[in-house]
Short mmCIF file of C-alpha atoms and ligand atoms in Angstrom, two decimals:
data_model
loop_
_atom_site.label_atom_id
_atom_site.label_comp_id
_atom_site.label_asym_id
_atom_site.label_seq_id
_atom_site.Cartn_x
_atom_site.Cartn_y
_atom_site.Cartn_z
CA UNK A 278 -20.70 -15.28 -3.59
CA UNK A 279 -18.72 -15.62 -0.30
CA UNK A 280 -17.61 -13.70 2.82
CA UNK A 281 -14.20 -11.75 2.36
CA UNK A 282 -13.17 -13.11 5.61
CA UNK A 283 -11.44 -16.34 5.39
CA UNK A 284 -13.39 -19.21 7.28
CA UNK A 285 -10.79 -19.59 9.84
CA UNK A 286 -10.79 -15.96 10.78
CA UNK A 287 -14.68 -15.69 11.42
CA UNK A 288 -16.12 -15.37 14.85
CA UNK A 289 -19.33 -14.13 16.17
CA UNK A 290 -19.78 -10.54 15.74
CA UNK A 291 -19.77 -7.92 18.45
CA UNK A 292 -19.81 -5.09 16.09
CA UNK A 293 -22.24 -4.70 13.07
CA UNK A 294 -21.28 -4.73 9.55
CA UNK A 295 -22.12 -1.66 7.56
CA UNK A 296 -24.21 -3.76 4.94
CA UNK A 297 -27.26 -5.96 5.30
CA UNK A 298 -26.80 -9.75 5.18
CA UNK A 299 -28.60 -10.00 1.95
CA UNK A 300 -26.47 -7.23 0.04
CA UNK A 301 -25.62 -7.74 -3.48
CA UNK A 302 -22.57 -5.86 -4.76
CA UNK A 303 -23.33 -4.01 -8.12
CA UNK A 304 -20.11 -5.44 -9.62
CA UNK A 305 -18.11 -8.57 -8.64
CA UNK A 306 -14.73 -8.47 -6.74
CA UNK A 307 -12.36 -11.01 -5.00
CA UNK A 308 -9.88 -11.28 -2.41
CA UNK A 309 -6.47 -13.13 -1.96
CA UNK A 310 -6.82 -16.14 0.03
CA UNK A 311 -3.59 -18.59 1.04
CA UNK A 312 -2.77 -19.62 4.31
CA UNK A 313 1.06 -19.19 4.76
CA UNK A 314 0.55 -20.84 8.11
CA UNK A 315 1.64 -17.69 9.93
CA UNK A 316 -0.37 -15.20 11.68
CA UNK A 317 1.75 -12.20 10.80
CA UNK A 318 3.13 -11.19 7.36
CA UNK A 319 5.87 -8.70 6.40
CA UNK A 320 5.64 -5.90 3.78
CA UNK A 321 8.80 -3.92 3.23
CA UNK A 322 9.53 -0.64 1.24
CA UNK A 323 13.10 -0.04 0.53
CA UNK A 324 13.79 3.28 -0.91
CA UNK A 325 16.15 5.56 -2.24
CA UNK A 326 15.76 9.34 -2.62
CA UNK A 327 17.84 11.97 -4.58
CA UNK A 328 17.82 15.38 -6.20
CA UNK A 329 19.96 16.01 -9.27
CA UNK A 330 21.38 14.09 -12.28
CA UNK A 331 24.72 13.34 -10.51
CA UNK A 332 23.02 11.76 -7.59
CA UNK A 333 20.68 9.89 -9.87
CA UNK A 334 23.40 7.35 -10.73
CA UNK A 335 24.38 6.78 -7.31
CA UNK A 336 20.76 6.23 -6.36
CA UNK A 337 20.03 3.85 -9.08
CA UNK A 338 23.17 1.72 -8.09
CA UNK A 339 22.00 1.78 -4.61
CA UNK A 340 18.51 0.59 -5.57
CA UNK A 341 20.10 -2.32 -7.57
CA UNK A 342 21.95 -3.24 -4.44
CA UNK A 343 18.63 -3.35 -2.54
CA UNK A 344 16.99 -5.38 -5.13
CA UNK A 345 19.91 -7.64 -4.95
CA UNK A 346 19.52 -8.02 -1.21
CA UNK A 347 15.77 -8.82 -1.46
CA UNK A 348 16.87 -11.69 -3.72
CA UNK A 349 19.75 -13.03 -1.41
CA UNK A 350 19.37 -15.23 1.56
CA UNK A 351 15.63 -16.04 2.79
CA UNK A 352 14.43 -14.02 -0.12
CA UNK A 353 11.46 -11.99 -0.36
CA UNK A 354 8.68 -13.99 -2.13
CA UNK A 355 7.42 -11.19 -4.24
CA UNK A 356 9.67 -8.01 -5.30
CA UNK A 357 8.04 -5.15 -6.96
CA UNK A 358 9.52 -1.80 -8.05
CA UNK A 359 8.24 1.70 -8.33
CA UNK A 360 8.91 5.18 -8.65
CA UNK A 361 7.70 8.73 -7.76
CA UNK A 362 8.50 12.31 -7.22
CA UNK A 363 7.74 13.32 -3.68
CA UNK A 364 6.33 16.70 -2.39
CA UNK A 365 9.51 18.23 -1.73
CA UNK A 366 10.45 17.67 -5.40
CA UNK A 367 13.06 14.73 -4.66
CA UNK A 368 13.07 11.66 -6.93
CA UNK A 369 12.48 8.24 -5.20
CA UNK A 370 12.61 4.71 -6.33
CA UNK A 371 11.43 2.01 -3.98
CA UNK A 372 11.67 -1.92 -3.82
CA UNK A 373 8.91 -3.72 -2.20
CA UNK A 374 9.46 -6.88 -0.67
CA UNK A 375 6.78 -9.39 0.89
CA UNK A 376 7.81 -12.17 3.40
CA UNK A 377 5.28 -14.95 4.61
CA UNK A 378 6.32 -14.59 8.21
CA UNK A 379 8.32 -12.73 10.83
CA UNK A 380 10.84 -15.53 11.13
CA UNK A 381 11.57 -15.46 7.38
CA UNK A 382 12.12 -11.65 7.21
CA UNK A 383 14.31 -11.77 10.54
CA UNK A 384 16.60 -14.40 8.86
CA UNK A 385 16.75 -12.23 5.72
CA UNK A 386 17.63 -9.24 7.95
CA UNK A 387 20.45 -11.12 9.73
CA UNK A 388 22.37 -11.45 6.42
CA UNK A 389 21.83 -7.63 5.37
CA UNK A 390 21.64 -5.52 8.63
CA UNK A 391 25.52 -4.96 8.80
CA UNK A 392 25.07 -3.07 5.42
CA UNK A 393 22.40 -1.08 6.70
CA UNK A 394 24.31 -0.25 9.94
CA UNK A 395 27.43 0.59 8.29
CA UNK A 396 28.19 4.40 8.89
CA UNK A 397 28.98 4.54 5.09
CA UNK A 398 25.42 4.71 4.42
CA UNK A 399 25.22 8.01 6.01
CA UNK A 400 27.53 9.54 3.50
CA UNK A 401 26.25 8.15 0.27
CA UNK A 402 24.96 11.71 -0.87
CA UNK A 403 21.64 9.78 -1.34
CA UNK A 404 18.72 9.33 1.15
CA UNK A 405 18.02 5.66 1.81
CA UNK A 406 15.14 4.40 3.82
CA UNK A 407 13.35 0.98 4.91
CA UNK A 408 9.78 1.02 6.22
CA UNK A 409 8.91 -2.47 7.37
CA UNK A 410 5.35 -3.22 8.08
CA UNK A 411 4.07 -6.58 9.78
CA UNK A 412 0.43 -6.90 9.55
CA UNK A 413 -1.54 -9.54 11.58
CA UNK A 414 -3.52 -11.63 9.17
CA UNK A 415 -6.44 -10.66 11.36
CA UNK A 416 -5.83 -6.78 10.46
CA UNK A 417 -5.25 -7.24 6.80
CA UNK A 418 -7.67 -7.26 3.61
CA UNK A 419 -7.11 -7.22 0.03
CA UNK A 420 -9.70 -6.37 -2.91
CA UNK A 421 -9.31 -7.31 -6.67
CA UNK A 422 -11.78 -6.13 -9.36
CA UNK A 423 -10.69 -8.95 -11.73
CA UNK A 424 -10.25 -12.49 -10.98
CA UNK A 425 -7.24 -13.46 -13.11
CA UNK A 426 -4.33 -11.47 -11.76
CA UNK A 427 -3.11 -10.96 -8.27
CA UNK A 428 -0.78 -8.26 -7.20
CA UNK A 429 1.22 -7.32 -4.21
CA UNK A 430 0.67 -9.56 -0.96
CA UNK A 431 -1.94 -11.32 -3.12
CA UNK A 432 1.08 -12.69 -5.28
CA UNK A 433 2.84 -14.16 -1.95
CA UNK A 434 -0.43 -15.44 -0.80
CA UNK A 435 -0.98 -17.19 -4.19
CA UNK A 436 -4.73 -17.92 -4.35
CA UNK A 437 -8.06 -15.90 -4.50
CA UNK A 438 -11.24 -16.51 -3.28
CA UNK A 439 -13.15 -19.14 -5.24
CA UNK A 440 -16.21 -16.90 -5.53
CA UNK A 441 -16.80 -13.17 -5.83
CA UNK A 442 -16.95 -11.71 -2.26
CA UNK A 443 -20.05 -9.92 -0.62
CA UNK A 444 -18.47 -7.15 1.58
CA UNK A 445 -17.52 -4.58 -1.18
CA UNK A 446 -19.02 -1.93 -3.22
CA UNK A 447 -20.20 0.31 -0.63
CA UNK A 448 -18.55 2.77 1.80
CA UNK A 449 -17.53 0.84 4.83
CA UNK A 450 -16.71 -2.41 2.77
CA UNK A 451 -13.10 -2.20 3.56
CA UNK A 452 -13.63 -2.27 7.37
CA UNK A 453 -16.27 -5.08 6.87
CA UNK A 454 -13.50 -7.07 4.99
CA UNK A 455 -11.02 -6.89 8.11
CA UNK A 456 -11.37 -9.91 10.27
CA UNK A 457 -10.62 -7.80 13.31
CA UNK A 458 -13.53 -5.56 12.61
CA UNK A 459 -15.95 -8.32 13.71
CA UNK A 460 -14.91 -7.32 17.51
CA UNK A 461 -12.37 -4.50 17.44
CA UNK A 462 -13.15 -0.66 16.75
CA UNK A 463 -9.69 -0.45 14.94
CA UNK A 464 -8.91 2.98 16.76
CA UNK A 465 -5.69 4.42 17.12
CA UNK A 466 -3.63 5.76 20.28
CA UNK A 467 -0.19 7.23 20.98
CA UNK A 468 1.88 9.50 18.57
CA UNK A 469 4.77 9.30 16.43
CA UNK A 470 8.42 10.40 17.66
CA UNK A 471 11.60 10.91 15.92
CA UNK A 472 14.37 8.97 17.51
CA UNK A 473 17.69 10.27 16.11
CA UNK A 474 20.67 7.89 16.27
CA UNK A 475 23.21 10.27 14.72
CA UNK A 476 22.13 13.61 12.87
CA UNK A 477 21.83 11.64 9.55
CA UNK A 478 20.10 8.52 11.01
CA UNK A 479 16.74 8.83 12.14
CA UNK A 480 14.12 6.09 13.38
CA UNK A 481 10.49 6.57 13.72
CA UNK A 482 8.83 5.02 16.80
CA UNK A 483 5.10 4.92 15.55
CA UNK A 484 1.57 4.45 17.25
CA UNK A 485 -1.18 1.87 17.55
CA UNK A 486 -3.67 1.69 14.86
CA UNK A 487 -1.79 3.16 11.70
CA UNK A 488 -3.92 2.37 8.63
CA UNK A 489 -1.75 1.56 5.49
CA UNK A 490 -3.15 1.01 1.86
CA UNK A 491 -1.48 0.17 -1.31
CA UNK A 492 -4.30 0.80 -3.95
CA UNK A 493 -3.20 -0.12 -7.54
CA UNK A 494 -4.57 0.51 -11.12
CA UNK A 495 -3.52 -1.60 -13.98
CA UNK A 496 -4.52 -0.22 -17.45
CA UNK A 497 -2.11 -2.18 -19.50
CA UNK A 498 -5.27 -4.15 -21.26
CA UNK A 499 -7.24 -0.91 -21.53
CA UNK A 500 -7.90 0.18 -25.14
CA UNK A 501 -10.23 2.61 -27.19
CA UNK A 502 -12.94 4.60 -25.26
CA UNK A 503 -12.28 2.92 -21.89
CA UNK A 504 -8.53 4.11 -22.36
CA UNK A 505 -9.55 7.79 -23.26
CA UNK A 506 -11.94 7.93 -20.03
CA UNK A 507 -8.93 6.57 -17.79
CA UNK A 508 -6.56 8.93 -19.16
CA UNK A 509 -8.60 12.08 -19.67
CA UNK A 510 -11.07 11.73 -16.88
CA UNK A 511 -10.13 9.14 -14.09
CA UNK A 512 -6.57 9.60 -13.84
CA UNK A 513 -6.25 13.34 -13.71
CA UNK A 514 -8.72 13.14 -10.63
CA UNK A 515 -7.02 10.39 -9.17
CA UNK A 516 -3.70 12.56 -9.40
CA UNK A 517 -5.38 15.65 -7.92
CA UNK A 518 -6.42 13.28 -4.93
CA UNK A 519 -2.98 11.90 -4.62
CA UNK A 520 -1.53 15.51 -4.62
CA UNK A 521 -3.83 16.59 -2.18
CA UNK A 522 -3.02 13.69 0.12
CA UNK A 523 0.66 14.48 -0.34
CA UNK A 524 0.48 18.20 0.23
CA UNK A 525 -2.43 18.45 2.48
CA UNK A 526 -2.91 15.18 4.11
CA UNK A 527 -1.56 15.79 7.53
CA UNK A 528 -4.36 17.85 8.44
CA UNK A 529 -6.91 14.97 7.75
CA UNK A 530 -4.93 12.32 9.31
CA UNK A 531 -2.72 11.19 6.35
CA UNK A 532 0.86 10.68 7.48
CA UNK A 533 2.22 10.58 4.03
CA UNK A 534 1.16 9.51 0.62
CA UNK A 535 2.96 8.51 -2.62
CA UNK A 536 1.48 8.03 -6.27
CA UNK A 537 3.95 5.73 -7.62
CA UNK A 538 4.40 4.28 -11.03
CA UNK A 539 5.21 0.75 -11.32
CA UNK A 540 8.71 0.47 -12.69
CA UNK A 541 9.45 -1.30 -16.13
CA UNK A 542 12.95 -2.23 -15.18
CA UNK A 543 13.49 -6.04 -14.42
CA UNK A 544 10.51 -6.99 -16.69
CA UNK A 545 7.89 -5.02 -14.80
CA UNK A 546 4.78 -4.33 -16.88
CA UNK A 547 4.07 -0.84 -18.00
CA UNK A 548 0.69 1.04 -17.31
CA UNK A 549 0.48 0.46 -13.72
CA UNK A 550 0.47 2.77 -10.79
CA UNK A 551 -0.49 2.81 -7.22
CA UNK A 552 -1.18 5.00 -4.23
CA UNK A 553 0.55 4.16 -0.97
CA UNK A 554 -0.27 5.92 2.20
CA UNK A 555 -0.32 5.72 5.86
CA UNK A 556 -3.01 7.08 8.20
CA UNK A 557 -3.69 8.00 11.61
CA UNK A 558 -6.35 5.31 11.81
CA UNK A 559 -8.67 3.46 9.53
CA UNK A 560 -11.58 6.02 10.03
CA UNK A 561 -9.39 8.73 8.54
CA UNK A 562 -8.69 6.64 5.64
CA UNK A 563 -12.32 5.83 5.28
CA UNK A 564 -13.40 9.57 5.72
CA UNK A 565 -11.23 10.69 2.81
CA UNK A 566 -12.54 7.83 0.43
CA UNK A 567 -15.97 8.28 1.08
CA UNK A 568 -16.05 12.26 1.30
CA UNK A 569 -13.26 13.65 -0.71
CA UNK A 570 -14.44 15.04 -4.14
CA UNK A 571 -11.47 13.29 -6.10
CA UNK A 572 -12.19 9.88 -4.77
CA UNK A 573 -16.01 10.28 -4.79
CA UNK A 574 -15.82 11.09 -8.36
CA UNK A 575 -13.29 8.20 -9.59
CA UNK A 576 -15.50 5.96 -7.51
CA UNK A 577 -18.58 7.20 -9.12
CA UNK A 578 -17.07 7.01 -12.66
CA UNK A 579 -15.73 3.33 -12.04
CA UNK A 580 -19.36 2.32 -10.86
CA UNK A 581 -20.87 3.94 -14.02
CA UNK A 582 -18.56 2.53 -16.49
CA UNK A 583 -18.49 -1.06 -14.86
CA UNK A 584 -22.27 -1.03 -14.95
CA UNK A 585 -22.33 0.41 -18.68
CA UNK A 586 -19.99 -2.41 -19.71
CA UNK A 587 -21.75 -5.02 -17.68
CA UNK A 588 -18.52 -5.79 -15.79
CA UNK A 589 -16.53 -6.40 -18.98
CA UNK A 590 -13.92 -3.38 -17.65
CA UNK A 591 -10.42 -3.94 -18.59
CA UNK A 592 -9.11 -1.53 -16.05
CA UNK A 593 -8.02 -3.54 -12.97
CA UNK A 594 -7.99 -2.08 -9.66
CA UNK A 595 -6.53 -3.82 -6.51
CA UNK A 596 -5.72 -2.79 -2.97
CA UNK A 597 -4.23 -4.16 0.20
CA UNK A 598 -4.92 -2.45 3.52
CA UNK A 599 -3.71 -3.19 7.07
CA UNK A 600 -4.23 -1.90 10.42
CA UNK A 601 -0.79 -2.08 12.50
CA UNK A 602 0.29 -2.42 15.99
CA UNK A 603 2.81 0.06 17.09
CA UNK A 604 5.72 -2.31 17.23
CA UNK A 605 4.69 -3.88 14.01
CA UNK A 606 6.34 -0.92 12.12
CA UNK A 607 10.10 -0.49 11.82
CA UNK A 608 11.00 2.83 10.08
CA UNK A 609 14.75 3.86 9.34
CA UNK A 610 15.54 6.99 7.36
CA UNK A 611 19.21 7.81 6.49
CA UNK A 612 20.07 11.20 4.97
CA UNK A 613 16.29 11.62 4.09
CA UNK A 614 14.60 15.07 4.20
CA UNK A 615 11.99 15.67 6.92
CA UNK A 616 8.78 15.35 4.66
CA UNK A 617 9.98 11.73 3.98
CA UNK A 618 7.38 8.86 4.86
CA UNK A 619 6.51 8.58 8.55
CA UNK A 620 8.94 11.31 9.41
CA UNK A 621 6.56 13.78 7.56
CA UNK A 622 4.97 15.77 10.68
CA UNK A 623 6.50 13.38 13.46
CA UNK A 624 8.23 15.21 16.34
C1 HEM B 174 -12.62 1.85 -2.33
C2 HEM B 174 -12.30 3.07 -7.11
C3 HEM B 174 -7.74 4.76 -6.27
C4 HEM B 174 -8.66 4.67 -1.55
C5 HEM B 174 -12.99 2.01 -3.77
C6 HEM B 174 -14.01 1.23 -4.49
C7 HEM B 174 -13.92 1.68 -5.89
C8 HEM B 174 -12.69 2.55 -6.01
C9 HEM B 174 -14.85 1.36 -6.88
C10 HEM B 174 -14.84 0.45 -3.72
C11 HEM B 174 -14.32 -0.92 -3.77
C12 HEM B 174 -15.30 -1.99 -3.47
O1 HEM B 174 -15.55 -2.05 -2.10
O2 HEM B 174 -15.66 -2.70 -4.16
C13 HEM B 174 -11.13 3.71 -7.19
C14 HEM B 174 -10.59 4.00 -8.57
C15 HEM B 174 -9.35 4.49 -8.38
C16 HEM B 174 -9.13 4.34 -6.94
C17 HEM B 174 -11.30 3.86 -9.86
C18 HEM B 174 -8.31 4.84 -9.24
C19 HEM B 174 -8.39 4.94 -10.55
C20 HEM B 174 -7.74 4.75 -4.86
C21 HEM B 174 -6.45 5.17 -4.25
C22 HEM B 174 -6.76 5.26 -2.90
C23 HEM B 174 -8.14 4.84 -2.61
C24 HEM B 174 -5.24 5.64 -4.88
C25 HEM B 174 -5.89 5.61 -1.76
C26 HEM B 174 -4.52 5.56 -1.86
C27 HEM B 174 -9.80 3.65 -1.24
C28 HEM B 174 -10.13 3.50 0.04
C29 HEM B 174 -11.41 2.72 -0.34
C30 HEM B 174 -11.62 2.63 -1.78
C31 HEM B 174 -9.76 3.88 1.54
C32 HEM B 174 -12.21 1.90 0.77
C33 HEM B 174 -13.61 2.64 1.17
C34 HEM B 174 -14.56 1.98 1.95
O3 HEM B 174 -14.69 0.49 1.63
O4 HEM B 174 -14.88 2.51 3.00
N1 HEM B 174 -12.16 2.80 -4.58
N2 HEM B 174 -10.18 4.01 -6.31
N3 HEM B 174 -8.49 4.55 -3.88
N4 HEM B 174 -10.64 3.34 -2.33
FE1 HEM B 174 -10.51 3.69 -4.29
#
């Protein structure tokens, strides 16, 4: 067993861990490793949003353009696609790109910003958005329930911990895995503000300490009784939790939540989904995970099944969590409705 915190990010703690030094997790899990040589990574969510079949064609063509852009110039090192229907009933498709450092992303952006800035984007008849998050490596953690596959930022980092990690399998494990939690409270301050450039092009200036999660499920290898359990019991509860966050999340500090299905376009594997949400702070996210009946129930089910199967579970879970500075979030919405992403509840 090793610490989730990479050796070069360990430092003397001024803040306690929630688990004891000799804690033994009830099941194994791993974290992504790999040093890109940079202290700040880039994750970009590029989305299209529409309502109605006629606009659907246009939206899909725009998404193809976004995917093409992600592969052109200083290309994103991992690109994934996913789709969801949002709380206002609009269809959304998103391409997610990961870059190893800000310089790589900025070079890429130089090549594509004219397309985004073109006033024609405001008259596509389809909503367009880009949400860039630049987590510092000290404020990022990942978790994988299986050792054979990486996802998301893990694919870009390229490696995983050689051994299972210690800080997981209990409430508070997420915070304990964040290197910054050794010395920082990871609190938030400030507020989100909408800055309108034109009536149809809006930016959101965000606040310090936003917590971002992408939490994935992969049931592509799940069969038999385990599949029935996932389909009939775990997934419906997960969906209820995701719907709650989407529709009522603001009151508990969840700025927005998307329950996305990974797209099978361009060779994507079926049977994969993830929840993606942004929160006022890490504490609000922890509070939902630990106390909301939906997540408590799926956490309990997972624990029960993993123990009954002595760790031979085919359901794979992963997540990546980041705590972000205000200026490490670039949020632009063109022709999108008011509940989209970080616009939701912003003033
Ligand atoms: C942690 C199960 C989906 C948010 C965990 C843990 C388990 C789990 C077992 C503990 C991980 C560890 O430390 O070893 C599941 C299952 C899911 C699911 C079975 C779906 C089938 C989600 C989703 C979200 C989420 C979609 C939010 C978008 C969290 C958070 C934690 C967590 C924030 C960290 C709690 C903490 O360490 O304090 N989940 N989860 N989970 N999960 Fe989920």
